[in-house]
Amino acid sequence: MKTENQKAWFFVLPVLLLVAFNALIPMMTVVNYSVQETFGDNLFFWEGLTWFEQILTSERFHAALGRQFLFTFLILIIEVPLGIAIALSMPRSGPWVPVCLVLMALPMLIPWNVVGAMWNIFALPDIGLLGYFLNHVLGINYDMTQDPIAAWATIITMDVWHWTSLVVLLSYAGLVSIPDAYYQAAKIDGASNWSVFRYIQLPKMKNVLTIAILLRFMDSFNVYTEPFVLTGGGPGNSTTLLSIDLVKIALGQFDLGPAAAMSLIYFSITLFVSWLFYTLMTKDDLN
Amino acid sequence: MALVLKNITKVVQGVTHIKPTSLTLETGHFNVLLGETGAGKTSLIKMMAGLDPIASGTMEMDGVDVTGLSTQKRKISLVHQFFVNYPHMTVYDNIASPLRVAGMAKSEIDGRVQEAADILKLGPMLKRRPHELSGGQQQRCALARAIAKDSQAVFLDEPLANLDYKLREELREMLPELFAGRGAVVVYATSEPEEALLLGGMTALMMDGSVAQFGKTAEIYRAPATLTAAQVFSDPPINDAPVRKEGDTLVMGDIRWPAIGDASGLSDGNYTVAVRPNFILPTATATATVPLSGKVSVTELSGSESSAHFDLHGKGWVSLSHGTHPYRIGEDHTFYMDASACLYFAPDGSRVA
C-alpha cells in the first residue's frame, strides 16, 4: 500500500503565505483592475481583455517599450564590459583593496532620487559643473532639457556612474575566488593574457556575471526614479521609459484599467526576458 | 639532462624564505623534496618553475642558464596539490591545451592526448568536463596534461595529498612508469616520509627554507646527517633522549646498554640517542634486548601494525611493531630496544654514530 505523508505541506506553508502576501495578493488586485472599467464611488464594469488589446496596439506603448529596451541595451553593453575591465585592473591584495572597494561601493549607497537630483544640477547648462564645462570650456552645445540626444547621453552616463560598481564588485568577487594555481597552470602552459582571461577568468566569473547581468537587466528595465528626477521623461517624450509612462497613465490620467493591463504586460516581459537569459546562461551547467 | 641550482635564495619583503640552496636534480629517477608544511618545498618549486623570482644565485637547465627566463618560455609541467584543470573544457581539450598553445599539428596532438589518456586510464572520460569527474580522475587529467607535453622538468607538488587513501595508493603505483623514459627531471614534493621511501630515487630533506641533506633516499633514511634530518624523515616521530657514554656503556637515566658498532668508538661524554619506533618492540627478541619500562598512554592499531605511546623519564616514546599486543592503557609495560639501531648525535646535532 502506498503511504503518503501530508506533513510536508506544513513546511511549505510559511513560504506560501509569504509569497501570497508579498506578491500574489497585490498582483491579484492589479489583475482585478485590468479586466474592469473603474468609475468613482467604487463602480466597476467588466471589460474582459479590452485594456490589454488597447495597450498592445497602442503606438505610445510601443514607443515607450522601444525606448525601454534601448536604454537597457545601452547600459548593459557599457556597464558589463566596463565593470569587468575595472575589476580586472583592481589589485588582488594589498592595502589598496579596501580603498578600491569603498570607492566602488560609494555610488551605490546614494539614494536613487538623490542621484537624479545630483545629476540634474550637475548637467544644468549654465550653472551645473558638467553643463558649464561642456558649453563654455569645450564649446559643445549641450542642453539636456532641449536636446533628446543630450538627454539620453545624460541618463545613460548617470546609470553607468551609479551602477557599473555592481558589476565591478560581483566580477571582482568572482576574480578573487580563482586560486593562484590556475594562473600558474596557464603560465606553465604558455598561455597569453587573453587566453587567461578567455579560458580561466571568464569561465570562473560566469556565475557571478550571470547574476550581475540579471540584476542590471531587471533594475534598468524597471528604472523610474533616476531618469524621472533627471529629465521627467523629456524633452517631449524622448526619455519617457515604460515605468514613467505607466505612472503618467495610472496617476496622471487615473486610467486604472489600462495602467493595470500595462503593469501586467510590463511584468510579463521582465519575467520572460529574465527567465530566457537565465535559462540560456545556465543551460551548460544542467547537462 | 639535469636541473642545477647554484646558491639560489628567495626573499619576500626582506624576509628570507629560502636560504642559499644548491642542488643537482637529474633525470631517470624521482627527486623527492621531503619536509613539513612550511619547510619551503612549494617555494623552491615555484622558483624552479619561474613563477617566483630568484633573489640571488643561478639556475641551469641542461647546461643553459634559465635563471631569469619567464615561465611561459620554460618547457615545464606542474601538478598541484589540488586539482587544477580548465573548468569549461573537456578532458581532451584540457590535455591538448598546452600542445595547442605550442602550435603542434592536429594529428600529433590527437596521438599524444590519446597516449596520455590511455596511460592514465582516462579514455572513456575524454568528452567529460572536470566537474563531472571524481577527485582521482581530475588529478589524473592534470597528470595527463603534464606528460602529454614535452617537458624538460616536471614538478609535482604534493599531487596525492588531497586524495583518499586508496586512490593515493593506486595513483602512486602509476607514477614511476608515468615518467619512465620521458627524459624529464621529475621533482616530487611531499610531507610524508613513507611516500619518499616508496618513490625511491633521490631525496632532499627540507627544513626551515633550506636543504638539510640530499642523497639517495634509502641512504638518507639509514644514515641521517643530523638529528633534525632524522626527525623530518621519520613517521611516527623518531624517539630521542639525552644519553651519556661512560667507558663501553651508554647510560640513559637508570637504563644502560653496551656500546656496540660505531658507538664503541665514541669518547666519553653527553650525546643524544635517537631510535626509530620500529626498533622498540613489546617483547624481547634476539636483537631487541634493552628493557625500557614506561606507562602506556595511547595505543593505535593500523592494519597489521600496532603502536604504543609510553612515558620514559617524562618523555613520550613510541613503539611500532607487527601484530596486535594486549597493552593496558595506564599500566607499566616493558619494551625492548634494539641497541644496534640506535643513532647518536653530538650536542651540535650532527650524527656521530
XYZ file of C-alpha atoms in Angstrom, chain A residues 7-268:
262
model
C 3.270 16.687 6.729
C 5.376 18.271 4.012
C 2.613 20.800 3.359
C 3.117 22.322 6.779
C 6.735 23.019 5.989
C 5.862 24.701 2.708
C 3.045 26.737 4.258
C 5.161 29.627 5.645
C 6.737 30.221 2.239
C 3.374 30.015 0.528
C 1.932 32.587 2.938
C 4.929 34.872 2.487
C 4.757 34.709 -1.301
C 0.990 35.194 -1.164
C 1.175 38.398 0.870
C 4.312 39.615 -0.833
C 3.419 39.006 -4.458
C 0.235 37.153 -5.272
C -2.336 39.221 -3.371
C -1.047 42.640 -4.542
C -0.827 41.290 -8.060
C -4.376 39.947 -7.979
C -5.665 43.454 -7.198
C -3.872 44.629 -10.337
C -5.401 41.753 -12.291
C -8.756 42.827 -10.876
C -8.353 46.393 -12.195
C -7.018 45.209 -15.534
C -10.242 43.474 -16.581
C -12.681 46.159 -15.377
C -13.633 49.739 -16.026
C -13.420 51.727 -12.792
C -15.587 54.727 -12.014
C -15.841 56.873 -8.932
C -17.870 55.596 -5.961
C -16.233 52.198 -6.477
C -18.309 51.316 -9.509
C -16.777 48.506 -11.579
C -17.787 47.180 -15.008
C -16.425 44.026 -16.609
C -14.299 44.781 -19.674
C -12.576 41.476 -20.390
C -9.343 41.875 -22.360
C -10.169 45.296 -23.797
C -7.412 47.128 -21.938
C -4.814 44.550 -22.907
C -5.804 44.933 -26.554
C -5.705 48.684 -26.263
C -2.227 48.721 -24.695
C -0.739 46.118 -27.022
C -1.912 48.010 -30.125
C -1.072 51.474 -28.802
C 1.747 53.304 -30.529
C 2.535 55.168 -27.355
C 3.192 51.838 -25.614
C 5.345 50.580 -28.483
C 7.419 53.739 -28.419
C 7.936 53.568 -24.636
C 8.795 49.862 -24.835
C 11.302 50.578 -27.607
C 12.943 53.300 -25.528
C 12.996 50.957 -22.557
C 14.787 48.198 -24.486
C 17.202 50.717 -25.987
C 18.035 52.087 -22.531
C 18.594 48.631 -21.042
C 20.611 47.502 -24.062
C 22.880 50.563 -23.960
C 23.595 50.421 -20.256
C 24.269 46.667 -20.396
C 26.750 46.860 -23.268
C 28.557 49.688 -21.482
C 28.362 48.558 -17.850
C 29.213 44.871 -18.259
C 32.500 45.197 -20.225
C 33.462 48.327 -18.280
C 32.719 46.608 -14.963
C 34.801 43.566 -15.928
C 37.651 45.797 -17.111
C 37.675 47.765 -13.851
C 37.502 44.549 -11.792
C 40.442 43.110 -13.741
C 42.557 46.196 -13.107
C 41.845 46.336 -9.373
C 44.574 44.983 -7.065
C 44.000 41.420 -5.808
C 45.767 42.016 -2.496
C 47.449 44.724 -0.506
C 46.423 47.948 1.266
C 44.631 49.384 -1.777
C 41.982 46.656 -1.857
C 39.677 48.176 0.818
C 40.184 51.661 -0.650
C 39.098 50.474 -4.099
C 36.160 48.531 -2.708
C 34.824 51.507 -0.732
C 35.279 53.854 -3.707
C 33.391 51.364 -5.853
C 30.576 50.940 -3.339
C 30.033 54.694 -2.812
C 27.795 55.451 -5.817
C 25.532 52.531 -4.962
C 24.962 53.850 -1.436
C 23.402 57.095 -2.677
C 19.570 57.090 -2.763
C 18.121 56.972 -6.254
C 16.269 60.265 -6.104
C 19.420 61.992 -4.796
C 21.359 60.584 -7.759
C 18.724 62.006 -10.124
C 18.762 65.407 -8.408
C 22.582 65.471 -8.288
C 22.900 64.796 -11.989
C 20.122 67.246 -12.786
C 22.056 70.076 -11.115
C 25.381 68.739 -12.430
C 24.077 68.865 -16.010
C 22.354 72.286 -15.940
C 23.781 74.123 -18.974
C 24.646 77.393 -17.219
C 25.375 76.638 -13.601
C 25.973 72.842 -13.493
C 29.582 71.766 -13.391
C 29.181 69.353 -16.319
C 26.867 71.599 -18.315
C 29.065 74.665 -17.837
C 32.223 72.748 -18.678
C 30.776 71.267 -21.880
C 29.209 74.509 -23.089
C 31.695 77.138 -22.016
C 35.020 75.318 -21.826
C 34.778 72.704 -24.566
C 32.312 74.709 -26.606
C 29.939 71.783 -27.180
C 26.307 72.804 -27.455
C 24.850 70.745 -24.632
C 21.384 71.152 -23.111
C 19.618 68.046 -21.955
C 16.355 69.909 -21.417
C 16.182 70.754 -25.125
C 18.152 68.108 -26.981
C 16.966 64.451 -26.869
C 20.460 63.127 -27.690
C 21.947 65.128 -24.813
C 19.164 63.887 -22.524
C 19.874 60.266 -23.494
C 23.607 60.701 -23.089
C 22.998 62.107 -19.628
C 20.662 59.371 -18.355
C 22.987 56.672 -19.731
C 26.058 58.308 -18.164
C 24.208 58.657 -14.872
C 23.210 54.996 -14.844
C 26.741 53.919 -15.772
C 28.122 56.058 -12.960
C 25.568 54.735 -10.472
C 25.535 51.041 -11.304
C 28.781 49.915 -13.004
C 30.062 49.351 -9.462
C 27.641 46.471 -9.028
C 29.169 44.663 -11.999
C 32.660 45.573 -10.731
C 32.047 44.221 -7.237
C 30.438 40.985 -8.420
C 33.137 40.389 -11.062
C 35.824 41.185 -8.518
C 34.328 38.657 -6.104
C 34.468 36.094 -8.909
C 38.052 37.010 -9.757
C 39.499 36.836 -6.252
C 37.932 33.414 -5.773
C 40.197 31.991 -8.502
C 43.107 30.208 -6.828
C 46.615 31.278 -7.888
C 47.188 27.732 -9.092
C 45.025 28.424 -12.168
C 47.129 31.404 -13.191
C 50.269 29.352 -12.611
C 48.912 26.462 -14.661
C 48.127 28.862 -17.512
C 51.617 30.389 -17.358
C 53.146 26.932 -17.463
C 51.000 26.075 -20.481
C 52.442 29.191 -22.101
C 49.062 30.940 -22.288
C 48.785 34.635 -23.237
C 46.941 37.221 -21.129
C 43.971 36.975 -23.468
C 43.862 33.175 -23.059
C 43.999 33.569 -19.291
C 41.010 35.910 -19.484
C 39.093 33.813 -22.002
C 39.751 30.354 -20.559
C 40.194 30.966 -16.834
C 38.828 34.276 -15.635
C 35.704 34.471 -17.775
C 34.525 30.887 -17.080
C 35.222 31.345 -13.385
C 33.290 34.648 -13.385
C 30.374 33.219 -15.359
C 28.083 32.575 -12.427
C 28.519 35.951 -10.776
C 28.304 37.677 -14.155
C 25.009 35.932 -14.851
C 23.661 37.333 -11.590
C 25.151 40.771 -12.323
C 23.574 40.944 -15.785
C 20.265 39.642 -14.470
C 20.174 42.251 -11.699
C 21.214 45.034 -14.044
C 18.617 43.923 -16.586
C 15.770 43.877 -14.070
C 16.776 47.123 -12.368
C 17.349 49.030 -15.587
C 14.206 47.665 -17.202
C 12.158 48.800 -14.209
C 14.106 52.015 -13.586
C 11.950 55.015 -12.662
C 13.301 57.394 -10.046
C 16.620 58.476 -11.536
C 15.539 59.339 -15.102
C 12.267 60.805 -13.807
C 14.083 63.155 -11.434
C 16.721 63.967 -14.068
C 14.601 64.626 -17.183
C 10.991 63.988 -16.190
C 10.738 61.912 -19.382
C 11.567 64.835 -21.649
C 12.353 66.717 -23.725
C 8.944 65.797 -25.165
C 8.619 62.079 -24.640
C 12.174 61.306 -25.700
C 13.230 59.786 -22.366
C 9.802 58.527 -21.282
C 10.651 54.955 -20.335
C 7.969 52.344 -19.669
C 7.766 52.981 -15.928
C 7.493 56.734 -16.414
C 4.730 56.243 -18.969
C 2.964 53.812 -16.645
C 2.938 56.307 -13.787
C 1.610 59.002 -16.164
C -1.294 56.742 -17.177
C -2.037 55.452 -13.678
C -1.596 58.575 -11.579
C -1.634 61.382 -14.157
C -4.641 60.300 -16.157
C -6.022 57.954 -13.492
C -6.796 55.315 -16.141
C -6.641 52.411 -13.708
C -7.748 49.728 -16.189
C -5.190 50.413 -18.929
C -2.495 51.094 -16.313
C -3.184 47.733 -14.647
C -3.105 45.924 -18.004
C 0.140 47.707 -18.867
C 1.646 46.732 -15.493
C 0.890 43.084 -16.161
C 2.365 43.208 -19.663
C 5.410 45.068 -18.332
C 5.858 42.484 -15.587
C 5.474 39.579 -18.029
